[in-house]
């Protein structure tokens, strides 16, 4: 019997992984093996598990030593994760030293190439006692398209623009989006820059690459990215109708913040 079959909370999370993986594929945000997901499941696991294999980490992660994670596998397709989640995702546990990990279920599949970014974000969440347990990275077409324009890479520019397209975006993504300048996929440099940007935001855009969200649940991270992608699509649709769209005014955005008790940090 697998770890998942013995643990109803983990089984529910794996069902949610399968559901969200399908959405990412259906949205057209997950070409081939694009995107990756992880969740801190330390409080769902008990007892000892026999390691299937052991891998070193590119740097130690002492703050999450001993913690366990559900992580999508490297090279795995979201559409396959949707159909057969535990053939395409793994459970791993960091060593007490924090500088290596064991794969403990179900198969010895190496985890996502973006593991350094995922672990760095989980480490930061743990250090801050944040309830955010989930990290979701995907490649939403319209959002990535906007990161190809230099003017949108200025601090706050794209966040402000996306907020101004529909009131929902101001409400559902209240801390706006951070911009992470282009870095090599899978690198520690990308991981470090992402952690820095997440100090001020729950969602970041990786220049010319994708989007990453962190939150308490996978549904919540999907909803945040979906809402931002809706704003980006509205912006591009309005622009293709012939003119730069007007957007909600500063006053209208401030009114939303006041009415819904939203943080007023920069977009
Ligand atoms: O999983 O999306 O960023 C493949 C990627 C790398
Ligand atoms: Zn990616």
PDB file of C-alpha atoms and ligand atoms in Angstrom:
ATOM      1  CA  UNK A   1       0.000   0.000   0.000  1.00  0.00           C
ATOM      2  CA  UNK A   2       1.440   3.388  -0.947  1.00  0.00           C
ATOM      3  CA  UNK A   3       1.928   6.328   1.449  1.00  0.00           C
ATOM      4  CA  UNK A   4      -0.934   8.114  -0.292  1.00  0.00           C
ATOM      5  CA  UNK A   5      -3.374   5.222   0.157  1.00  0.00           C
ATOM      6  CA  UNK A   6      -2.564   5.116   3.877  1.00  0.00           C
ATOM      7  CA  UNK A   7      -3.111   8.832   4.431  1.00  0.00           C
ATOM      8  CA  UNK A   8      -6.462  10.439   3.668  1.00  0.00           C
ATOM      9  CA  UNK A   9      -5.207  14.052   3.933  1.00  0.00           C
ATOM     10  CA  UNK A  10      -2.387  13.343   1.514  1.00  0.00           C
ATOM     11  CA  UNK A  11      -4.809  11.501  -0.780  1.00  0.00           C
ATOM     12  CA  UNK A  12      -7.048  14.612  -0.833  1.00  0.00           C
ATOM     13  CA  UNK A  13      -4.049  16.799  -1.696  1.00  0.00           C
ATOM     14  CA  UNK A  14      -3.036  14.435  -4.509  1.00  0.00           C
ATOM     15  CA  UNK A  15      -6.615  14.693  -5.860  1.00  0.00           C
ATOM     16  CA  UNK A  16      -6.281  18.492  -5.792  1.00  0.00           C
ATOM     17  CA  UNK A  17      -2.900  18.258  -7.562  1.00  0.00           C
ATOM     18  CA  UNK A  18      -4.525  16.182 -10.270  1.00  0.00           C
ATOM     19  CA  UNK A  19      -7.401  18.680 -10.622  1.00  0.00           C
ATOM     20  CA  UNK A  20      -5.168  21.761 -10.826  1.00  0.00           C
ATOM     21  CA  UNK A  21      -2.710  20.047 -13.208  1.00  0.00           C
ATOM     22  CA  UNK A  22      -5.657  19.478 -15.547  1.00  0.00           C
ATOM     23  CA  UNK A  23      -6.639  23.156 -15.344  1.00  0.00           C
ATOM     24  CA  UNK A  24      -3.078  24.256 -16.176  1.00  0.00           C
ATOM     25  CA  UNK A  25      -3.077  21.975 -19.210  1.00  0.00           C
ATOM     26  CA  UNK A  26      -6.567  23.044 -20.313  1.00  0.00           C
ATOM     27  CA  UNK A  27      -5.627  26.721 -19.994  1.00  0.00           C
ATOM     28  CA  UNK A  28      -2.735  26.181 -22.425  1.00  0.00           C
ATOM     29  CA  UNK A  29      -0.207  27.183 -19.775  1.00  0.00           C
ATOM     30  CA  UNK A  30       1.585  23.816 -19.609  1.00  0.00           C
ATOM     31  CA  UNK A  31       3.122  22.909 -22.964  1.00  0.00           C
ATOM     32  CA  UNK A  32       5.040  19.608 -22.814  1.00  0.00           C
ATOM     33  CA  UNK A  33       6.596  19.525 -19.301  1.00  0.00           C
ATOM     34  CA  UNK A  34       6.080  23.239 -18.604  1.00  0.00           C
ATOM     35  CA  UNK A  35       5.356  24.153 -14.990  1.00  0.00           C
ATOM     36  CA  UNK A  36       5.766  22.448 -11.630  1.00  0.00           C
ATOM     37  CA  UNK A  37       4.014  22.238  -8.265  1.00  0.00           C
ATOM     38  CA  UNK A  38       5.057  21.459  -4.689  1.00  0.00           C
ATOM     39  CA  UNK A  39       3.396  21.280  -1.279  1.00  0.00           C
ATOM     40  CA  UNK A  40       4.835  21.050   2.204  1.00  0.00           C
ATOM     41  CA  UNK A  41       3.239  17.880   3.628  1.00  0.00           C
ATOM     42  CA  UNK A  42       5.365  17.534   6.767  1.00  0.00           C
ATOM     43  CA  UNK A  43       2.336  17.667   9.057  1.00  0.00           C
ATOM     44  CA  UNK A  44       0.606  14.924   7.035  1.00  0.00           C
ATOM     45  CA  UNK A  45       3.361  12.314   7.353  1.00  0.00           C
ATOM     46  CA  UNK A  46       4.213  10.284  10.397  1.00  0.00           C
ATOM     47  CA  UNK A  47       6.574   7.402  10.945  1.00  0.00           C
ATOM     48  CA  UNK A  48       9.649   6.373   9.011  1.00  0.00           C
ATOM     49  CA  UNK A  49       9.773   5.614   5.342  1.00  0.00           C
ATOM     50  CA  UNK A  50      12.280   3.555   3.423  1.00  0.00           C
ATOM     51  CA  UNK A  51      14.178   5.757   0.969  1.00  0.00           C
ATOM     52  CA  UNK A  52      13.861   4.719  -2.675  1.00  0.00           C
ATOM     53  CA  UNK A  53      16.880   6.856  -3.589  1.00  0.00           C
ATOM     54  CA  UNK A  54      18.876   9.821  -2.259  1.00  0.00           C
ATOM     55  CA  UNK A  55      19.994  13.033  -4.010  1.00  0.00           C
ATOM     56  CA  UNK A  56      22.221  15.938  -2.900  1.00  0.00           C
ATOM     57  CA  UNK A  57      20.869  19.519  -2.894  1.00  0.00           C
ATOM     58  CA  UNK A  58      22.701  22.439  -4.552  1.00  0.00           C
ATOM     59  CA  UNK A  59      22.831  24.221  -1.172  1.00  0.00           C
ATOM     60  CA  UNK A  60      21.696  23.257   2.339  1.00  0.00           C
ATOM     61  CA  UNK A  61      18.139  24.142   3.428  1.00  0.00           C
ATOM     62  CA  UNK A  62      18.530  23.907   7.237  1.00  0.00           C
ATOM     63  CA  UNK A  63      15.240  25.643   8.082  1.00  0.00           C
ATOM     64  CA  UNK A  64      13.261  22.833   6.411  1.00  0.00           C
ATOM     65  CA  UNK A  65      15.559  19.940   7.395  1.00  0.00           C
ATOM     66  CA  UNK A  66      13.455  16.822   7.992  1.00  0.00           C
ATOM     67  CA  UNK A  67      10.432  18.303   6.193  1.00  0.00           C
ATOM     68  CA  UNK A  68       8.494  16.344   3.557  1.00  0.00           C
ATOM     69  CA  UNK A  69       7.123  17.606   0.236  1.00  0.00           C
ATOM     70  CA  UNK A  70       4.861  16.444  -2.550  1.00  0.00           C
ATOM     71  CA  UNK A  71       6.623  17.594  -5.757  1.00  0.00           C
ATOM     72  CA  UNK A  72       5.933  17.106  -9.466  1.00  0.00           C
ATOM     73  CA  UNK A  73       8.588  15.120 -11.326  1.00  0.00           C
ATOM     74  CA  UNK A  74      11.165  16.527 -13.705  1.00  0.00           C
ATOM     75  CA  UNK A  75      10.186  16.260 -17.378  1.00  0.00           C
ATOM     76  CA  UNK A  76       6.636  15.239 -16.446  1.00  0.00           C
ATOM     77  CA  UNK A  77       3.641  16.597 -18.344  1.00  0.00           C
ATOM     78  CA  UNK A  78       0.799  18.359 -16.498  1.00  0.00           C
ATOM     79  CA  UNK A  79      -1.692  16.397 -18.585  1.00  0.00           C
ATOM     80  CA  UNK A  80      -0.113  13.148 -17.324  1.00  0.00           C
ATOM     81  CA  UNK A  81       0.020  14.437 -13.719  1.00  0.00           C
ATOM     82  CA  UNK A  82      -3.729  15.068 -14.065  1.00  0.00           C
ATOM     83  CA  UNK A  83      -4.411  11.451 -15.102  1.00  0.00           C
ATOM     84  CA  UNK A  84      -1.900   9.594 -12.929  1.00  0.00           C
ATOM     85  CA  UNK A  85      -0.550  11.954 -10.271  1.00  0.00           C
ATOM     86  CA  UNK A  86       1.628   9.549  -8.316  1.00  0.00           C
ATOM     87  CA  UNK A  87       3.248   8.154 -11.480  1.00  0.00           C
ATOM     88  CA  UNK A  88       4.413  11.698 -12.227  1.00  0.00           C
ATOM     89  CA  UNK A  89       4.971  13.288  -8.813  1.00  0.00           C
ATOM     90  CA  UNK A  90       6.956  12.189  -5.752  1.00  0.00           C
ATOM     91  CA  UNK A  91       7.098  12.489  -1.996  1.00  0.00           C
ATOM     92  CA  UNK A  92      10.541  13.529  -0.779  1.00  0.00           C
ATOM     93  CA  UNK A  93      11.962  14.194   2.658  1.00  0.00           C
ATOM     94  CA  UNK A  94      15.001  16.331   3.469  1.00  0.00           C
ATOM     95  CA  UNK A  95      17.772  14.810   5.564  1.00  0.00           C
ATOM     96  CA  UNK A  96      18.273  16.148   9.121  1.00  0.00           C
ATOM     97  CA  UNK A  97      21.319  18.038   7.746  1.00  0.00           C
ATOM     98  CA  UNK A  98      19.120  19.758   5.126  1.00  0.00           C
ATOM     99  CA  UNK A  99      21.691  19.167   2.372  1.00  0.00           C
ATOM    100  CA  UNK A 100      20.190  16.086   0.683  1.00  0.00           C
ATOM    101  CA  UNK A 101      16.807  14.405   0.324  1.00  0.00           C
ATOM    102  CA  UNK A 102      15.319  10.937   0.071  1.00  0.00           C
ATOM    103  CA  UNK A 103      12.577  10.056  -2.365  1.00  0.00           C
ATOM    104  CA  UNK A 104      10.092   8.058  -0.295  1.00  0.00           C
ATOM    105  CA  UNK A 105       7.073   7.507  -2.592  1.00  0.00           C
ATOM    106  CA  UNK A 106       5.768   6.141  -4.904  1.00  0.00           C
ATOM    107  CA  UNK A 107       8.525   5.756  -7.540  1.00  0.00           C
ATOM    108  CA  UNK A 108      12.128   7.021  -7.700  1.00  0.00           C
ATOM    109  CA  UNK A 109      11.359   9.874 -10.140  1.00  0.00           C
ATOM    110  CA  UNK A 110      13.670  12.900  -9.843  1.00  0.00           C
ATOM    111  CA  UNK A 111      11.724  16.020  -8.767  1.00  0.00           C
ATOM    112  CA  UNK A 112      11.212  19.165 -10.864  1.00  0.00           C
ATOM    113  CA  UNK A 113      14.227  21.061 -12.214  1.00  0.00           C
ATOM    114  CA  UNK A 114      12.874  24.075 -10.286  1.00  0.00           C
ATOM    115  CA  UNK A 115      13.317  22.287  -6.928  1.00  0.00           C
ATOM    116  CA  UNK A 116      15.789  24.975  -5.694  1.00  0.00           C
ATOM    117  CA  UNK A 117      13.124  27.706  -6.097  1.00  0.00           C
ATOM    118  CA  UNK A 118      10.396  25.564  -4.523  1.00  0.00           C
ATOM    119  CA  UNK A 119      12.533  24.647  -1.498  1.00  0.00           C
ATOM    120  CA  UNK A 120      13.805  28.210  -1.073  1.00  0.00           C
ATOM    121  CA  UNK A 121      10.183  29.451  -0.954  1.00  0.00           C
ATOM    122  CA  UNK A 122       9.135  26.727   1.511  1.00  0.00           C
ATOM    123  CA  UNK A 123      12.188  27.564   3.622  1.00  0.00           C
ATOM    124  CA  UNK A 124      11.237  31.228   3.712  1.00  0.00           C
ATOM    125  CA  UNK A 125       7.628  30.351   4.616  1.00  0.00           C
ATOM    126  CA  UNK A 126       8.857  28.158   7.443  1.00  0.00           C
ATOM    127  CA  UNK A 127      11.210  30.859   8.789  1.00  0.00           C
ATOM    128  CA  UNK A 128       8.322  33.344   8.779  1.00  0.00           C
ATOM    129  CA  UNK A 129       5.789  30.908  10.239  1.00  0.00           C
ATOM    130  CA  UNK A 130       3.680  31.574   7.153  1.00  0.00           C
ATOM    131  CA  UNK A 131       0.673  29.313   6.520  1.00  0.00           C
ATOM    132  CA  UNK A 132       1.615  29.167   2.806  1.00  0.00           C
ATOM    133  CA  UNK A 133       2.261  25.491   2.073  1.00  0.00           C
ATOM    134  CA  UNK A 134       1.932  25.370  -1.719  1.00  0.00           C
ATOM    135  CA  UNK A 135       3.990  26.648  -4.668  1.00  0.00           C
ATOM    136  CA  UNK A 136       2.666  26.583  -8.246  1.00  0.00           C
ATOM    137  CA  UNK A 137       4.704  27.562 -11.322  1.00  0.00           C
ATOM    138  CA  UNK A 138       3.184  27.680 -14.811  1.00  0.00           C
ATOM    139  CA  UNK A 139       3.557  29.439 -18.204  1.00  0.00           C
ATOM    140  CA  UNK A 140       0.423  31.601 -18.823  1.00  0.00           C
ATOM    141  CA  UNK A 141       0.687  32.914 -22.382  1.00  0.00           C
ATOM    142  CA  UNK A 142      -0.644  36.471 -21.949  1.00  0.00           C
ATOM    143  CA  UNK A 143       1.249  37.118 -18.713  1.00  0.00           C
ATOM    144  CA  UNK A 144       4.534  35.909 -20.191  1.00  0.00           C
ATOM    145  CA  UNK A 145       3.878  37.998 -23.317  1.00  0.00           C
ATOM    146  CA  UNK A 146       3.693  41.172 -21.213  1.00  0.00           C
ATOM    147  CA  UNK A 147       7.086  40.446 -19.603  1.00  0.00           C
ATOM    148  CA  UNK A 148       8.669  40.925 -23.051  1.00  0.00           C
ATOM    149  CA  UNK A 149       7.999  44.673 -22.849  1.00  0.00           C
ATOM    150  CA  UNK A 150      10.639  46.657 -20.990  1.00  0.00           C
ATOM    151  CA  UNK A 151       8.148  49.224 -19.701  1.00  0.00           C
ATOM    152  CA  UNK A 152       6.209  46.524 -17.850  1.00  0.00           C
ATOM    153  CA  UNK A 153       9.349  45.379 -16.034  1.00  0.00           C
ATOM    154  CA  UNK A 154       9.642  48.645 -14.076  1.00  0.00           C
ATOM    155  CA  UNK A 155       8.744  48.122 -10.396  1.00  0.00           C
ATOM    156  CA  UNK A 156       4.981  48.170  -9.910  1.00  0.00           C
ATOM    157  CA  UNK A 157       4.134  48.873 -13.571  1.00  0.00           C
ATOM    158  CA  UNK A 158       2.634  45.525 -14.541  1.00  0.00           C
ATOM    159  CA  UNK A 159       0.994  44.986 -11.157  1.00  0.00           C
ATOM    160  CA  UNK A 160      -0.767  48.343 -11.429  1.00  0.00           C
ATOM    161  CA  UNK A 161      -1.843  47.648 -15.003  1.00  0.00           C
ATOM    162  CA  UNK A 162      -3.272  44.205 -14.166  1.00  0.00           C
ATOM    163  CA  UNK A 163      -5.112  45.540 -11.094  1.00  0.00           C
ATOM    164  CA  UNK A 164      -6.701  48.214 -13.261  1.00  0.00           C
ATOM    165  CA  UNK A 165      -8.305  45.824 -15.760  1.00  0.00           C
ATOM    166  CA  UNK A 166     -11.055  44.425 -13.484  1.00  0.00           C
ATOM    167  CA  UNK A 167     -11.939  44.993  -9.807  1.00  0.00           C
ATOM    168  CA  UNK A 168     -11.519  41.264  -9.057  1.00  0.00           C
ATOM    169  CA  UNK A 169      -7.776  41.401  -9.643  1.00  0.00           C
ATOM    170  CA  UNK A 170      -7.283  44.121  -6.980  1.00  0.00           C
ATOM    171  CA  UNK A 171      -9.260  41.938  -4.543  1.00  0.00           C
ATOM    172  CA  UNK A 172      -7.947  38.448  -5.384  1.00  0.00           C
ATOM    173  CA  UNK A 173      -4.274  39.445  -5.771  1.00  0.00           C
ATOM    174  CA  UNK A 174      -4.115  42.131  -3.052  1.00  0.00           C
ATOM    175  CA  UNK A 175      -0.312  42.244  -2.836  1.00  0.00           C
ATOM    176  CA  UNK A 176       0.075  42.572  -6.621  1.00  0.00           C
ATOM    177  CA  UNK A 177       2.750  40.859  -8.719  1.00  0.00           C
ATOM    178  CA  UNK A 178       6.505  40.995  -8.379  1.00  0.00           C
ATOM    179  CA  UNK A 179       8.856  40.901 -11.350  1.00  0.00           C
ATOM    180  CA  UNK A 180      11.861  38.592 -11.329  1.00  0.00           C
ATOM    181  CA  UNK A 181      14.372  39.608 -14.033  1.00  0.00           C
ATOM    182  CA  UNK A 182      15.371  36.792 -16.363  1.00  0.00           C
ATOM    183  CA  UNK A 183      17.538  34.054 -14.823  1.00  0.00           C
ATOM    184  CA  UNK A 184      18.474  30.572 -15.979  1.00  0.00           C
ATOM    185  CA  UNK A 185      15.567  28.144 -15.335  1.00  0.00           C
ATOM    186  CA  UNK A 186      16.281  25.834 -12.400  1.00  0.00           C
ATOM    187  CA  UNK A 187      19.117  28.023 -11.073  1.00  0.00           C
ATOM    188  CA  UNK A 188      19.802  29.111  -7.514  1.00  0.00           C
ATOM    189  CA  UNK A 189      19.925  32.688  -8.837  1.00  0.00           C
ATOM    190  CA  UNK A 190      16.290  32.325  -9.960  1.00  0.00           C
ATOM    191  CA  UNK A 191      15.405  30.783  -6.582  1.00  0.00           C
ATOM    192  CA  UNK A 192      17.037  33.632  -4.640  1.00  0.00           C
ATOM    193  CA  UNK A 193      15.484  36.404  -6.734  1.00  0.00           C
ATOM    194  CA  UNK A 194      12.055  34.752  -6.390  1.00  0.00           C
ATOM    195  CA  UNK A 195      12.260  34.543  -2.604  1.00  0.00           C
ATOM    196  CA  UNK A 196      13.205  38.232  -2.507  1.00  0.00           C
ATOM    197  CA  UNK A 197      10.242  39.248  -4.699  1.00  0.00           C
ATOM    198  CA  UNK A 198       7.854  37.143  -2.587  1.00  0.00           C
ATOM    199  CA  UNK A 199       8.612  39.330   0.430  1.00  0.00           C
ATOM    200  CA  UNK A 200       6.223  41.870  -1.051  1.00  0.00           C
ATOM    201  CA  UNK A 201       3.945  39.728  -3.250  1.00  0.00           C
ATOM    202  CA  UNK A 202       2.223  36.335  -3.323  1.00  0.00           C
ATOM    203  CA  UNK A 203       2.651  36.015  -7.085  1.00  0.00           C
ATOM    204  CA  UNK A 204       5.707  36.744  -9.219  1.00  0.00           C
ATOM    205  CA  UNK A 205       6.351  36.828 -12.937  1.00  0.00           C
ATOM    206  CA  UNK A 206       9.589  35.349 -14.200  1.00  0.00           C
ATOM    207  CA  UNK A 207      10.662  37.569 -17.125  1.00  0.00           C
ATOM    208  CA  UNK A 208      10.191  35.822 -20.500  1.00  0.00           C
ATOM    209  CA  UNK A 209       9.397  32.539 -18.718  1.00  0.00           C
ATOM    210  CA  UNK A 210       6.329  32.189 -16.484  1.00  0.00           C
ATOM    211  CA  UNK A 211       4.433  32.858 -13.314  1.00  0.00           C
ATOM    212  CA  UNK A 212       4.784  31.496  -9.765  1.00  0.00           C
ATOM    213  CA  UNK A 213       2.322  31.752  -6.892  1.00  0.00           C
ATOM    214  CA  UNK A 214       2.476  30.656  -3.290  1.00  0.00           C
ATOM    215  CA  UNK A 215      -0.454  30.215  -0.915  1.00  0.00           C
ATOM    216  CA  UNK A 216      -2.306  28.084   1.587  1.00  0.00           C
ATOM    217  CA  UNK A 217      -3.900  25.829  -1.034  1.00  0.00           C
ATOM    218  CA  UNK A 218      -3.367  24.820  -4.636  1.00  0.00           C
ATOM    219  CA  UNK A 219      -6.803  26.140  -5.587  1.00  0.00           C
ATOM    220  CA  UNK A 220      -5.827  29.534  -4.163  1.00  0.00           C
ATOM    221  CA  UNK A 221      -2.572  29.689  -6.154  1.00  0.00           C
ATOM    222  CA  UNK A 222      -4.413  28.673  -9.327  1.00  0.00           C
ATOM    223  CA  UNK A 223      -7.112  31.306  -8.737  1.00  0.00           C
ATOM    224  CA  UNK A 224      -4.535  34.076  -8.280  1.00  0.00           C
ATOM    225  CA  UNK A 225      -2.721  33.186 -11.517  1.00  0.00           C
ATOM    226  CA  UNK A 226      -6.026  32.695 -13.361  1.00  0.00           C
ATOM    227  CA  UNK A 227      -7.253  36.133 -12.281  1.00  0.00           C
ATOM    228  CA  UNK A 228      -4.010  37.832 -13.352  1.00  0.00           C
ATOM    229  CA  UNK A 229      -4.143  35.975 -16.669  1.00  0.00           C
ATOM    230  CA  UNK A 230      -7.717  37.236 -17.155  1.00  0.00           C
ATOM    231  CA  UNK A 231      -6.521  40.806 -16.612  1.00  0.00           C
ATOM    232  CA  UNK A 232      -3.664  40.308 -19.082  1.00  0.00           C
ATOM    233  CA  UNK A 233      -6.065  38.874 -21.678  1.00  0.00           C
ATOM    234  CA  UNK A 234      -8.450  41.834 -21.229  1.00  0.00           C
ATOM    235  CA  UNK A 235      -5.563  44.281 -21.634  1.00  0.00           C
ATOM    236  CA  UNK A 236      -4.422  42.619 -24.854  1.00  0.00           C
ATOM    237  CA  UNK A 237      -7.994  42.325 -26.200  1.00  0.00           C
ATOM    238  CA  UNK A 238      -8.664  46.013 -25.503  1.00  0.00           C
ATOM    239  CA  UNK A 239      -5.340  46.964 -27.098  1.00  0.00           C
ATOM    240  CA  UNK A 240      -6.120  44.889 -30.178  1.00  0.00           C
ATOM    241  CA  UNK A 241      -9.419  46.806 -30.465  1.00  0.00           C
ATOM    242  CA  UNK A 242      -7.277  49.782 -31.379  1.00  0.00           C
ATOM    243  CA  UNK A 243      -6.235  51.759 -28.307  1.00  0.00           C
ATOM    244  CA  UNK A 244      -4.466  51.559 -24.989  1.00  0.00           C
ATOM    245  CA  UNK A 245      -7.283  50.670 -22.542  1.00  0.00           C
ATOM    246  CA  UNK A 246      -8.258  53.252 -19.937  1.00  0.00           C
ATOM    247  CA  UNK A 247      -8.110  50.989 -16.866  1.00  0.00           C
ATOM    248  CA  UNK A 248      -9.586  51.688 -13.438  1.00  0.00           C
ATOM    249  CA  UNK A 249      -8.397  55.019 -12.012  1.00  0.00           C
ATOM    250  CA  UNK A 250      -6.172  55.387  -8.930  1.00  0.00           C
ATOM    251  CA  UNK A 251      -9.243  56.618  -7.052  1.00  0.00           C
ATOM    252  CA  UNK A 252     -11.282  53.565  -8.094  1.00  0.00           C
ATOM    253  CA  UNK A 253      -8.457  51.254  -6.993  1.00  0.00           C
ATOM    254  CA  UNK A 254      -8.120  53.112  -3.678  1.00  0.00           C
ATOM    255  CA  UNK A 255     -11.885  52.823  -3.145  1.00  0.00           C
ATOM    256  CA  UNK A 256     -11.663  49.055  -3.690  1.00  0.00           C
ATOM    257  CA  UNK A 257      -8.800  48.809  -1.190  1.00  0.00           C
ATOM    258  CA  UNK A 258     -10.816  50.743   1.394  1.00  0.00           C
ATOM    259  CA  UNK A 259     -14.082  48.858   0.790  1.00  0.00           C
ATOM    260  CA  UNK A 260     -12.434  45.418   0.983  1.00  0.00           C
ATOM    261  CA  UNK A 261      -9.800  46.279   3.643  1.00  0.00           C
ATOM    262  CA  UNK A 262      -6.964  45.402   1.246  1.00  0.00           C
ATOM    263  CA  UNK A 263      -3.277  46.068   1.833  1.00  0.00           C
ATOM    264  CA  UNK A 264      -2.144  49.264   0.127  1.00  0.00           C
ATOM    265  CA  UNK A 265       1.389  48.109  -0.712  1.00  0.00           C
ATOM    266  CA  UNK A 266       2.686  48.948  -4.213  1.00  0.00           C
ATOM    267  CA  UNK A 267       1.334  46.793  -7.042  1.00  0.00           C
TER     268      UNK A 267
HETATM  269  O1  LIG B   1       9.092  22.204 -15.399  1.00  0.00           O
HETATM  270  O2  LIG B   1       8.653  24.977 -16.263  1.00  0.00           O
HETATM  271  O3  LIG B   1      10.775  26.207 -15.334  1.00  0.00           O
HETATM  272  C1  LIG B   1       9.656  22.878 -16.466  1.00  0.00           C
HETATM  273  C2  LIG B   1       9.661  24.325 -16.182  1.00  0.00           C
HETATM  274  C3  LIG B   1      10.939  24.911 -15.793  1.00  0.00           C
HETATM  275 ZN1  LIG B   2       8.950  27.096 -16.206  1.00  0.00          ZN
END
